[in-house]
PDB file of C-alpha atoms in Angstrom:
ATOM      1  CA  UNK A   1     126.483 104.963  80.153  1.00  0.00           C
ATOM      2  CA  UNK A   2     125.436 104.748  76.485  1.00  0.00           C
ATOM      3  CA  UNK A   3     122.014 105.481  77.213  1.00  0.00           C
ATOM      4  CA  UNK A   4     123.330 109.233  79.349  1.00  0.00           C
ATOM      5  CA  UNK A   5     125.049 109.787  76.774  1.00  0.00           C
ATOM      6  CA  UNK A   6     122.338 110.176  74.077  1.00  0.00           C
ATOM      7  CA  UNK A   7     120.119 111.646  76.948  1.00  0.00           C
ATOM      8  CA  UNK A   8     122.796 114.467  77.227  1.00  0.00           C
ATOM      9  CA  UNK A   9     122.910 114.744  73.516  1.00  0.00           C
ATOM     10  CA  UNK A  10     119.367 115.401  73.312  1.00  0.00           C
ATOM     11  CA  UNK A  11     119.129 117.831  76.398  1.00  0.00           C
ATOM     12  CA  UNK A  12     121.291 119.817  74.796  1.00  0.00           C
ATOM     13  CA  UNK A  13     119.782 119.789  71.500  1.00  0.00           C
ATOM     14  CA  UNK A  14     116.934 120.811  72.667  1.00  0.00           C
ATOM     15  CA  UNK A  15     118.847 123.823  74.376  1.00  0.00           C
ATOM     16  CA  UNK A  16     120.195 125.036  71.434  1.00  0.00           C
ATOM     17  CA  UNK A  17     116.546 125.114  69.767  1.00  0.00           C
ATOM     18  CA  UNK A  18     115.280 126.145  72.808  1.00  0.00           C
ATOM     19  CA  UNK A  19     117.640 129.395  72.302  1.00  0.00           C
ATOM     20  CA  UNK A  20     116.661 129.675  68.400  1.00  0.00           C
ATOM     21  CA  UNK A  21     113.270 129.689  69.493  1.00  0.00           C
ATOM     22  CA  UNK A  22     113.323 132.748  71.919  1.00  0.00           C
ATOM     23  CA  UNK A  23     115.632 134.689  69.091  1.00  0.00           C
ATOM     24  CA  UNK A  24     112.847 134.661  67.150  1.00  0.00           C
ATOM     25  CA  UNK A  25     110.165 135.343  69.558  1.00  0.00           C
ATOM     26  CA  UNK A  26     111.888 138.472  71.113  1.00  0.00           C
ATOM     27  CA  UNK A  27     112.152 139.902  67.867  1.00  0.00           C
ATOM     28  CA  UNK A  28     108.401 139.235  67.548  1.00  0.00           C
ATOM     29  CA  UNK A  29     107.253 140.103  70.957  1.00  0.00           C
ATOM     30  CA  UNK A  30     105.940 136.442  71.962  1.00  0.00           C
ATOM     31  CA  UNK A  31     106.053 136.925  75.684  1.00  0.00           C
ATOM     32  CA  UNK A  32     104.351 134.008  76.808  1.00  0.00           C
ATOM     33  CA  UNK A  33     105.532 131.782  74.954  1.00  0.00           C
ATOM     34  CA  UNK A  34     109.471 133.143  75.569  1.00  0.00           C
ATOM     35  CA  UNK A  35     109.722 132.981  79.046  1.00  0.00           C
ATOM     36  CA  UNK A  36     108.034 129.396  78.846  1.00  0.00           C
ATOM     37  CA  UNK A  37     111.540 128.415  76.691  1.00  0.00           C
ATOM     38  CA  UNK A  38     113.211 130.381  79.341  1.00  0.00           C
ATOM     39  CA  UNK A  39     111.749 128.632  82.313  1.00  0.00           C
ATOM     40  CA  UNK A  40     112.550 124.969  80.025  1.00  0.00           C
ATOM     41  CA  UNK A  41     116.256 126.357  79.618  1.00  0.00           C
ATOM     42  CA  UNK A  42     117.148 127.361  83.379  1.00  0.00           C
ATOM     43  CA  UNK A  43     115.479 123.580  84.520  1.00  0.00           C
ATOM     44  CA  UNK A  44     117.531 122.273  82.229  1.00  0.00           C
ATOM     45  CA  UNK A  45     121.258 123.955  82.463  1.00  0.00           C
ATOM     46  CA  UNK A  46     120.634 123.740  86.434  1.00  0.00           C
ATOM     47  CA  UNK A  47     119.567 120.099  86.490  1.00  0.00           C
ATOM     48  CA  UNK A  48     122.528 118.113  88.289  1.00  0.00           C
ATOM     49  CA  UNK A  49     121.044 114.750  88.034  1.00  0.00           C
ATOM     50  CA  UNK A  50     121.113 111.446  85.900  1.00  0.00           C
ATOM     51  CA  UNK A  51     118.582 112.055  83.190  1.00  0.00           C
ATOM     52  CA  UNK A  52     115.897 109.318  83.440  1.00  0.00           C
ATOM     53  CA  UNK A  53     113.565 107.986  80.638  1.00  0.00           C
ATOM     54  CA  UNK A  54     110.837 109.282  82.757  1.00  0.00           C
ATOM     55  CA  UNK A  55     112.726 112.983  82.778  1.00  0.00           C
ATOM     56  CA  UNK A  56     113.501 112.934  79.220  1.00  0.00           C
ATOM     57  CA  UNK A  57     109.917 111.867  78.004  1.00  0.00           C
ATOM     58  CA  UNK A  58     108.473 114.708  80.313  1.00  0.00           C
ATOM     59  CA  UNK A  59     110.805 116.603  78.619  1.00  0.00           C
ATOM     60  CA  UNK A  60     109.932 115.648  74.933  1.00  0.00           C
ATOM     61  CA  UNK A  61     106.211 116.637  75.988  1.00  0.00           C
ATOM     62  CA  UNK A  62     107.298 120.176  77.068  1.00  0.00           C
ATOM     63  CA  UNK A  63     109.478 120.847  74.285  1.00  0.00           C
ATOM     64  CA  UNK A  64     106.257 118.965  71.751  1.00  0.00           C
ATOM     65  CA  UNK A  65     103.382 121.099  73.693  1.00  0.00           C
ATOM     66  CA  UNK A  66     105.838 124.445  72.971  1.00  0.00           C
ATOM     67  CA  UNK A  67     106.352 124.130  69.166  1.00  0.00           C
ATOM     68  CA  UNK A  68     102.876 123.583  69.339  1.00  0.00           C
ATOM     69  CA  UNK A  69     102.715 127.201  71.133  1.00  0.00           C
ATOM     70  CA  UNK A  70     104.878 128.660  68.570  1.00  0.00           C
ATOM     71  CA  UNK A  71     102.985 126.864  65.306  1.00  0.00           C
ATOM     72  CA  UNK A  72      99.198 128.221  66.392  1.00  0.00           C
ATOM     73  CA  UNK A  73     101.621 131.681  67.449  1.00  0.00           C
ATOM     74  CA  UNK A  74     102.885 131.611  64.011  1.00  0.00           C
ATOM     75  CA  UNK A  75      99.189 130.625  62.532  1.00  0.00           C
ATOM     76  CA  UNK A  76      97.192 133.308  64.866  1.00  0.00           C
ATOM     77  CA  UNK A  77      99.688 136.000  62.410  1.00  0.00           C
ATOM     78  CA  UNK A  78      99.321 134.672  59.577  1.00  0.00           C
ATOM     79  CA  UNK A  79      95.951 135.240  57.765  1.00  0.00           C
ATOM     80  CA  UNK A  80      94.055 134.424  61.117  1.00  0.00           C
ATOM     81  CA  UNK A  81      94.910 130.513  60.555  1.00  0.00           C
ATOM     82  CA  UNK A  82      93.703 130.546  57.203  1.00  0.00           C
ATOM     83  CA  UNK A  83      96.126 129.742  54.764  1.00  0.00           C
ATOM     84  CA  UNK A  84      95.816 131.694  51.382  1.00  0.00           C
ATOM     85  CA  UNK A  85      95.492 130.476  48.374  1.00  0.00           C
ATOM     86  CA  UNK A  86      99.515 129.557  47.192  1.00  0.00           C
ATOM     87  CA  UNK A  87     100.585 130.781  50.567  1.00  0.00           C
ATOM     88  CA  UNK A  88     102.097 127.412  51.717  1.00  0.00           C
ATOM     89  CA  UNK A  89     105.263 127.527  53.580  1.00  0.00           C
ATOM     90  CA  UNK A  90     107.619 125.059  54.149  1.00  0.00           C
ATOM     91  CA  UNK A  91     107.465 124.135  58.161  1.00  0.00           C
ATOM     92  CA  UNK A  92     110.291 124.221  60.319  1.00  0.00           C
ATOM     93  CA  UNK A  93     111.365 120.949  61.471  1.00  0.00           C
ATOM     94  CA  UNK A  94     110.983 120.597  65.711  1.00  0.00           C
ATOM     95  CA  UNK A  95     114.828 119.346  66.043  1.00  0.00           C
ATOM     96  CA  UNK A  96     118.264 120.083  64.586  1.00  0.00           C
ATOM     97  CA  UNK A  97     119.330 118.584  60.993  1.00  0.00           C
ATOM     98  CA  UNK A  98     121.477 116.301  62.904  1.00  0.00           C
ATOM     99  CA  UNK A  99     118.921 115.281  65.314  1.00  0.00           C
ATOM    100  CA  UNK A 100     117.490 111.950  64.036  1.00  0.00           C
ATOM    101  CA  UNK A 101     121.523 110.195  63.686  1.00  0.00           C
ATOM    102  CA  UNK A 102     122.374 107.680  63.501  1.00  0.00           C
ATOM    103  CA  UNK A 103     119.071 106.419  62.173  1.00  0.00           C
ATOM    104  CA  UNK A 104     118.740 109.006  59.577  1.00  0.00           C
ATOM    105  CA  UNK A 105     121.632 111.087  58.331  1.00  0.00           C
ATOM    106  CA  UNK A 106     122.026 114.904  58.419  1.00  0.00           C
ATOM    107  CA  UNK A 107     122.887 114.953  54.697  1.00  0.00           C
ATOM    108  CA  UNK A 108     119.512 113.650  53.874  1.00  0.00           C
ATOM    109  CA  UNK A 109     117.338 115.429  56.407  1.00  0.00           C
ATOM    110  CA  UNK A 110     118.338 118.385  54.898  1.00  0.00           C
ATOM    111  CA  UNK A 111     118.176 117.313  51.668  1.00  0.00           C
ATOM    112  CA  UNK A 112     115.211 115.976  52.346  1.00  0.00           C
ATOM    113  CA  UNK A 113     113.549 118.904  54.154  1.00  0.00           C
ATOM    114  CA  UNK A 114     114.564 121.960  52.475  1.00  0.00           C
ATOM    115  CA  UNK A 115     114.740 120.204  48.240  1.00  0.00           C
ATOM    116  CA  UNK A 116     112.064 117.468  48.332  1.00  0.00           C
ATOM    117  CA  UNK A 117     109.621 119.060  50.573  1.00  0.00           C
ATOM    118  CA  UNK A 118     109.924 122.615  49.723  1.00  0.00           C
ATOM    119  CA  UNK A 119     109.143 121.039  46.055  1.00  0.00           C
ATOM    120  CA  UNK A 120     105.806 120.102  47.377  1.00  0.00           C
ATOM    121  CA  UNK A 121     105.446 123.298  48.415  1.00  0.00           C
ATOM    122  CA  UNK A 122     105.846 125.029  45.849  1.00  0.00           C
ATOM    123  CA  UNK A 123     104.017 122.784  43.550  1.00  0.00           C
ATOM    124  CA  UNK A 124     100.642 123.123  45.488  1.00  0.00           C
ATOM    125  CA  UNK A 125     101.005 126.844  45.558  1.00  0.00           C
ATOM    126  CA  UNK A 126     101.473 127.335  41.786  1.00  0.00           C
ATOM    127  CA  UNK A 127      98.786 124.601  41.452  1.00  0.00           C
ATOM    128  CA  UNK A 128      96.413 126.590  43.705  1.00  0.00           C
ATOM    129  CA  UNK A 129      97.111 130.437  41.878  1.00  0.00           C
ATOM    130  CA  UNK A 130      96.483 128.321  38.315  1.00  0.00           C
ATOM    131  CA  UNK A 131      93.645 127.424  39.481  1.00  0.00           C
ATOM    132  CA  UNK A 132      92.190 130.478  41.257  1.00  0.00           C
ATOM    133  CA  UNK A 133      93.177 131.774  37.816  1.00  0.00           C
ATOM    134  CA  UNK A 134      90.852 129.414  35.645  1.00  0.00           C
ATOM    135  CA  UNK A 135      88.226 130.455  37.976  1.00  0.00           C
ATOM    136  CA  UNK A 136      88.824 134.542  37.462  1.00  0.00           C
ATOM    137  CA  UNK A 137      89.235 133.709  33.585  1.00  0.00           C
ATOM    138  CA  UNK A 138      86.341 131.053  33.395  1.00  0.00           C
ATOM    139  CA  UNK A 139      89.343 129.364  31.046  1.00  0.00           C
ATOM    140  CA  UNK A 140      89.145 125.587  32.606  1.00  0.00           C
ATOM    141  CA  UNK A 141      91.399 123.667  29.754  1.00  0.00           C
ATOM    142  CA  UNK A 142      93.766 122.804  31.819  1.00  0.00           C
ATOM    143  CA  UNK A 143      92.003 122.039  34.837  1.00  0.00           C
ATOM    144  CA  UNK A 144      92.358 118.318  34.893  1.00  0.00           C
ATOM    145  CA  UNK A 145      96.280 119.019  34.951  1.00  0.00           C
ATOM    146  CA  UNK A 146      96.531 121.295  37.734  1.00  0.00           C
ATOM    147  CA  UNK A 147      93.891 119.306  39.809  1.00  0.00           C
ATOM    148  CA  UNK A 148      96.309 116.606  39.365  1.00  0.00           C
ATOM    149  CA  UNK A 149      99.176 118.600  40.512  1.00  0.00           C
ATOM    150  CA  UNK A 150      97.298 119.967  43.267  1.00  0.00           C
ATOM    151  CA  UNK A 151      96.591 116.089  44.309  1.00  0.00           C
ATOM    152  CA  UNK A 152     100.075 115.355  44.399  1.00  0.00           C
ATOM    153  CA  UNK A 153     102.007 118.218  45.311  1.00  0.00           C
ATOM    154  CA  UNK A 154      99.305 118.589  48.373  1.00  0.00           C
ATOM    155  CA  UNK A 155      99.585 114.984  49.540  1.00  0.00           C
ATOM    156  CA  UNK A 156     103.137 115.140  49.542  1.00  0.00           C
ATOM    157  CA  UNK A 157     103.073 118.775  51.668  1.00  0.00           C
ATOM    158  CA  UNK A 158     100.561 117.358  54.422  1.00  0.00           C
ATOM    159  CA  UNK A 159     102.196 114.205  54.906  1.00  0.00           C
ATOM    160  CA  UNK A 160     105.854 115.403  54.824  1.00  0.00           C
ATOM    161  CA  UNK A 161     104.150 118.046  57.463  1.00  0.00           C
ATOM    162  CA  UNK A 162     102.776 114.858  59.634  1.00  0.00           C
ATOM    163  CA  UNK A 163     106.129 112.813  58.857  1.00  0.00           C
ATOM    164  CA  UNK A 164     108.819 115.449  60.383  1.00  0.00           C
ATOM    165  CA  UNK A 165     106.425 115.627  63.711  1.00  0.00           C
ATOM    166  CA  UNK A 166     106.181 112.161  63.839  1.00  0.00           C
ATOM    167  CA  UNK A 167     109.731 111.735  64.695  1.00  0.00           C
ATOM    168  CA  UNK A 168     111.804 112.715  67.739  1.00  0.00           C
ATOM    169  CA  UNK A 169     115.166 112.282  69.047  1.00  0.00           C
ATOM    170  CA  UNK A 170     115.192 109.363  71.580  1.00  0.00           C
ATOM    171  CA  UNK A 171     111.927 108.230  70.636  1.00  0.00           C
ATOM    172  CA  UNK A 172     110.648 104.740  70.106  1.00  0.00           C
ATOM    173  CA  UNK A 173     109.353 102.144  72.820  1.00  0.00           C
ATOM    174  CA  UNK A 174     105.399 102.154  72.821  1.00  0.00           C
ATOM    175  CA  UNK A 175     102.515 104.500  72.851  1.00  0.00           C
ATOM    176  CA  UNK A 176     100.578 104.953  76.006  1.00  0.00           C
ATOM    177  CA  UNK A 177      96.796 105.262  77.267  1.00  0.00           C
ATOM    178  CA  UNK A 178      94.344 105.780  74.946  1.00  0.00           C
ATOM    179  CA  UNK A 179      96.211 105.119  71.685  1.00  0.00           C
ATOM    180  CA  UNK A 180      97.730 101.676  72.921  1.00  0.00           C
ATOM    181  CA  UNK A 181      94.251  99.929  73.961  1.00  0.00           C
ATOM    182  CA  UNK A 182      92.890 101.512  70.614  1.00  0.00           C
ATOM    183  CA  UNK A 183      95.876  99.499  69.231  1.00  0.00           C
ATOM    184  CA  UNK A 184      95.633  96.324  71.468  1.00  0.00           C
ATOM    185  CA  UNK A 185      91.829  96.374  70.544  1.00  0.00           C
ATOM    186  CA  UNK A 186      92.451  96.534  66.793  1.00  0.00           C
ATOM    187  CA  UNK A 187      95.390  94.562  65.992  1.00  0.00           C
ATOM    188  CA  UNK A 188      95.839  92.606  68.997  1.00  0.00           C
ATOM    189  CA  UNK A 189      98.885  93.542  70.382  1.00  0.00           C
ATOM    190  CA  UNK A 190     101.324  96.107  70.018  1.00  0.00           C
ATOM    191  CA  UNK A 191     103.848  93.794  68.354  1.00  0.00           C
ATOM    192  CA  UNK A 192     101.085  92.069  65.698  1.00  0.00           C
ATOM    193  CA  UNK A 193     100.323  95.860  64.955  1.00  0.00           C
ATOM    194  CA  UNK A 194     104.252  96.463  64.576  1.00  0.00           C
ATOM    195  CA  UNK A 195     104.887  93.934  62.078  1.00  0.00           C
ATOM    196  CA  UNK A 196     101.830  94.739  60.189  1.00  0.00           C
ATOM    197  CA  UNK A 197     102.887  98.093  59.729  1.00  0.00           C
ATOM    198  CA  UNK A 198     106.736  97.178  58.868  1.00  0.00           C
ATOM    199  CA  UNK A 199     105.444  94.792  56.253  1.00  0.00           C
ATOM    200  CA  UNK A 200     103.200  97.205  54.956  1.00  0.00           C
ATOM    201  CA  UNK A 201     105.771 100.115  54.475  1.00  0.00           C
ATOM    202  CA  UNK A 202     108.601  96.983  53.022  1.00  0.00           C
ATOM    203  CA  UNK A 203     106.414  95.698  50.276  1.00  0.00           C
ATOM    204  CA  UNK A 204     105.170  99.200  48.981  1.00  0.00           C
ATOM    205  CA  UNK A 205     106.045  99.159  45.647  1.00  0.00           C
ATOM    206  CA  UNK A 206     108.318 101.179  44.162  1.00  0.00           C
ATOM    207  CA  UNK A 207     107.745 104.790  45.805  1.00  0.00           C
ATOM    208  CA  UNK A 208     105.219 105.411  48.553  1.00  0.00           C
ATOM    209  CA  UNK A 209     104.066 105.498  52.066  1.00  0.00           C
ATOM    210  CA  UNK A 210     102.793 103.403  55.367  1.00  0.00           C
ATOM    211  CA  UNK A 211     100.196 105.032  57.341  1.00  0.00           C
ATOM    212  CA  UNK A 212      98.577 104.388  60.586  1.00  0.00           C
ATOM    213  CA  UNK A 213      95.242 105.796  60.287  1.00  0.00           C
ATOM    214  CA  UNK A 214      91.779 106.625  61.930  1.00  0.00           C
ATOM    215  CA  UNK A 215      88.619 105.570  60.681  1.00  0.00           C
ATOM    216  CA  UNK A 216      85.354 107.791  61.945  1.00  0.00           C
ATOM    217  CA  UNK A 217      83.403 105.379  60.072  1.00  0.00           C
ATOM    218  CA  UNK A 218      84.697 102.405  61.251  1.00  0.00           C
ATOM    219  CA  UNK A 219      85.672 103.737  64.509  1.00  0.00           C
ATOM    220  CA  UNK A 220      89.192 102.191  64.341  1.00  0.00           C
ATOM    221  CA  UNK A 221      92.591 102.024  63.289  1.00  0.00           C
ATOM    222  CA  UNK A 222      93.525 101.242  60.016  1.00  0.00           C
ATOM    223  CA  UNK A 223      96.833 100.498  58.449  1.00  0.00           C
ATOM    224  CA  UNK A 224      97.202 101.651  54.911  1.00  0.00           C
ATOM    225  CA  UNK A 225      99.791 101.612  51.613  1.00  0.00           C
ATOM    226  CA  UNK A 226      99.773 103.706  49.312  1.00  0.00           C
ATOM    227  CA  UNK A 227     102.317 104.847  46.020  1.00  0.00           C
ATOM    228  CA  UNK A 228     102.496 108.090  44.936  1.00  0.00           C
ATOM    229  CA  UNK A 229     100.882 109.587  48.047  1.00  0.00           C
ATOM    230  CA  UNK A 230      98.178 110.445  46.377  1.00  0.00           C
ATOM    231  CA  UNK A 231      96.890 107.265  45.045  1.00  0.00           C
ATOM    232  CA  UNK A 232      95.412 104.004  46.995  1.00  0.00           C
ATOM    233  CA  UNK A 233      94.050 106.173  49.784  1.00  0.00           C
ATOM    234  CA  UNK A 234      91.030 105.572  51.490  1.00  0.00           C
ATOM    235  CA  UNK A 235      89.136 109.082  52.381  1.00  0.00           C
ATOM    236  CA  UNK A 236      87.280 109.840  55.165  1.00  0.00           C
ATOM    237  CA  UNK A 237      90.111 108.750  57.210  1.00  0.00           C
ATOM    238  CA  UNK A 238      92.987 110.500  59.040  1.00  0.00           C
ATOM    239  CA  UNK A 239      96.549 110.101  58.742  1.00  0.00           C
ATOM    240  CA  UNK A 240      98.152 109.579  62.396  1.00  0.00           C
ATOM    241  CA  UNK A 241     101.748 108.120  61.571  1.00  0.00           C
ATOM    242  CA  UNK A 242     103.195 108.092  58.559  1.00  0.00           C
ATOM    243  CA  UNK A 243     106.256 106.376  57.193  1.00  0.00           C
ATOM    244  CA  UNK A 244     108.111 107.829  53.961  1.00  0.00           C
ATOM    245  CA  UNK A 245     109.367 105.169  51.678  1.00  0.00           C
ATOM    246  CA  UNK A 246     110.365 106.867  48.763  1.00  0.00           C
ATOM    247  CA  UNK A 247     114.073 106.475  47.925  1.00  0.00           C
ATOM    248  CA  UNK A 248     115.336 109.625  48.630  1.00  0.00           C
ATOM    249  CA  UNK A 249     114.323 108.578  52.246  1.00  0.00           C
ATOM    250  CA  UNK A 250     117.049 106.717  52.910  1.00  0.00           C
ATOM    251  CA  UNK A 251     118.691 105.820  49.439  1.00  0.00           C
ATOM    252  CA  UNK A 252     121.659 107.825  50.865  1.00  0.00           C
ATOM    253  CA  UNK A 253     122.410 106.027  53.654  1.00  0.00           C
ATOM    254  CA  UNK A 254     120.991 103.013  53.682  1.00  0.00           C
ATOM    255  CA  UNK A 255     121.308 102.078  49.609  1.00  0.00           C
ATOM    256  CA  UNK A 256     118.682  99.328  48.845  1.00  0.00           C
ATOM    257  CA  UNK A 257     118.122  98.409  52.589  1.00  0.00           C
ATOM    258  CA  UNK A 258     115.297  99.674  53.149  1.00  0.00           C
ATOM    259  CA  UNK A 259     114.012  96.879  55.734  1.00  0.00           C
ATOM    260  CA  UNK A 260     117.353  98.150  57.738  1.00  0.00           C
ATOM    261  CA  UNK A 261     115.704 101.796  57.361  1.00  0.00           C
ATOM    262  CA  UNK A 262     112.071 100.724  58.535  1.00  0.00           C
ATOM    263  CA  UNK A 263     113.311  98.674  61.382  1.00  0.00           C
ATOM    264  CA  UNK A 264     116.002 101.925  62.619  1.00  0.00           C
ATOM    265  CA  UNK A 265     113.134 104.168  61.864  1.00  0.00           C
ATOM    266  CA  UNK A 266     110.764 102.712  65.178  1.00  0.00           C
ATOM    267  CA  UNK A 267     113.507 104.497  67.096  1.00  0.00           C
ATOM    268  CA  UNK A 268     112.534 107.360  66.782  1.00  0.00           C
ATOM    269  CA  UNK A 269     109.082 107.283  66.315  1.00  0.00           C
ATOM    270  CA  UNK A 270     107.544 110.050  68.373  1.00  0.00           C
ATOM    271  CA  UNK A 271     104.555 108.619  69.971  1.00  0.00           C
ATOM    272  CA  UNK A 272     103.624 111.661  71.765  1.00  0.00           C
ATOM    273  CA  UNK A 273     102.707 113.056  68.696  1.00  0.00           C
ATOM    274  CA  UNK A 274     101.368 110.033  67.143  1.00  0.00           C
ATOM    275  CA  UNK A 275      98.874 109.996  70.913  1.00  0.00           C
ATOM    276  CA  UNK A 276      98.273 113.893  70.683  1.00  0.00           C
ATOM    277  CA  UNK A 277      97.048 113.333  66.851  1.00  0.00           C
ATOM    278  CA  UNK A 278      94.880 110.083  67.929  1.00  0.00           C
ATOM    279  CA  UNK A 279      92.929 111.944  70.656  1.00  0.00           C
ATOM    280  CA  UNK A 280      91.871 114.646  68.524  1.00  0.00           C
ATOM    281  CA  UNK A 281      91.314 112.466  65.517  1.00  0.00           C
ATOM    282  CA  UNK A 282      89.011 110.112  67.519  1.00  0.00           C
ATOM    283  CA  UNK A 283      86.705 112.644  69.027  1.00  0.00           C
ATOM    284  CA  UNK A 284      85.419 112.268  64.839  1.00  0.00           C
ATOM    285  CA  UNK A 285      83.050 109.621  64.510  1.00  0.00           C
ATOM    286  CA  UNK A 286      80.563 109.175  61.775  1.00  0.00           C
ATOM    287  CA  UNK A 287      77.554 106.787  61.526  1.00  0.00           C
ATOM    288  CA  UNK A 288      79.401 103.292  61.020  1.00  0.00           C
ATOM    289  CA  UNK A 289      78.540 101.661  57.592  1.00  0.00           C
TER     290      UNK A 289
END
């Protein structure tokens, strides 16, 4: 009964984007991709069933595979995909404020969202335009500064980016396919690879970040620390999940817990994503060293 319940709660979440969605895209004349939403709406408001884990995680697909539709829609007008230089925009998130409780509060995904990351945002633009401007003015004194701020301010944009996609209402359980035998192969098993991670995100110190990564090098998955975000990294790899364990996180909620955080957090993991992100990421593979 529990479990309908939360089912319902998400259909209709997803409804109400669902609605925000077309808004937009009738202003803007998105045809396609409108009476897609439409079609997802109807199914859903005429659906007179019990709503299965099977249903729902078809249904998390569609509604993943159409914000996809509407990010490369909103990429195709802007600039041809290109992004110019300090022309970063904060990205909408794929659910409701609201969406991700009880695990993580409305008060600090919006906080979260629309203070912390748009400050990223707006860091790596002014970052970027001071440093188009050395290059105009051939003036590179401060260039070690704003190449810092760039390093920061960017890391902290792309990974917030990768974070809010990386989490779904009802998510959780297990990857599938592809991304769990590239697991079961690396780490063992699922659960070894769990813990690993968990442990990895608990004893970051201070400020910082788990990541589940791919190596085209090594041609496997790596789990990584880092503080900062844009220190410890490893390049040549690709961030596939991400974990934010910075206190303003979950400092609101959750106080000094943040094992409590971490372990509520695998509930809504969105593995869909995480899967979507692996088999694009692994079609990259560089001459092992």
């Amino acid at each position: 009964m529990e479990q309908q319940r939360h089912f319902q709660q998400y259909v209709e979440e997803v409804l109400v984007w669902s609605e925000q969605m077309k808004e937009v895209l009738n202003r803007e004349n998105g045809e396609m991709l409108y009476n897609e939403l439409e079609n997802l709406t109807n199914q859903l408001r005429n659906y007179e069933g019990e709503w299965t884990e099977s249903l729902i995680y078809n249904i998390q697909e569609t509604v993943d595979a159409l914000y996809k539709q509407a990010e490369r829609l909103n990429a195709v007008r802007q600039e041809g995909q290109r992004v110019p230089i300090g022309g970063h925009v904060l990205p909408p998130l794929p659910y409701a404020y609201d969406a991700l409780e009880p695990y993580i509060s409305q008060e600090i995904m919006k906080l979260h969202h629309t203070k912390h990351h748009q400050s990223y945002v707006d860091g790596l633009n002014k970052a970027e335009k001071m440093m188009q401007k050395a290059r105009e003015t051939g003036n590179y004194d401060l260039l070690k500064h704003w190449e810092r701020e760039a390093a920061f301010h960017g890391s902290g944009h792309y990974l917030h980016t990768i974070f809010w996609n990386n989490m779904t209402p009802n998510g959780g359980g297990q990857p599938r396919e592809e991304l769990l035998q590239q697991i079961n192969q690396d780490f063992g098993s699922f659960e070894t690879f769990k813990q690993h991670f968990t442990e990895a995100a608990e004893k970051a110190e201070g400020v910082g970040w788990a990541l589940l990564v791919w190596s085209p090098r090594s041609h496997r998955l790596e789990i990584l620390q880092t503080e900062k975000h844009q220190l410890m990294t490893q390049w040549d790899t690709i961030p596939l999940l991400v974990l934010d364990v910075w206190e303003h996180a979950y400092y609101l909620q959750y106080k000094n817990n943040r094992s409590a955080y971490i372990n509520n957090w695998w509930k809504i993991v969105n593995w869909r994503n995480v899967e979507q992100r692996f088999k694009e990421a692994s079609k990259l593979r560089w001459q092992p060293f």
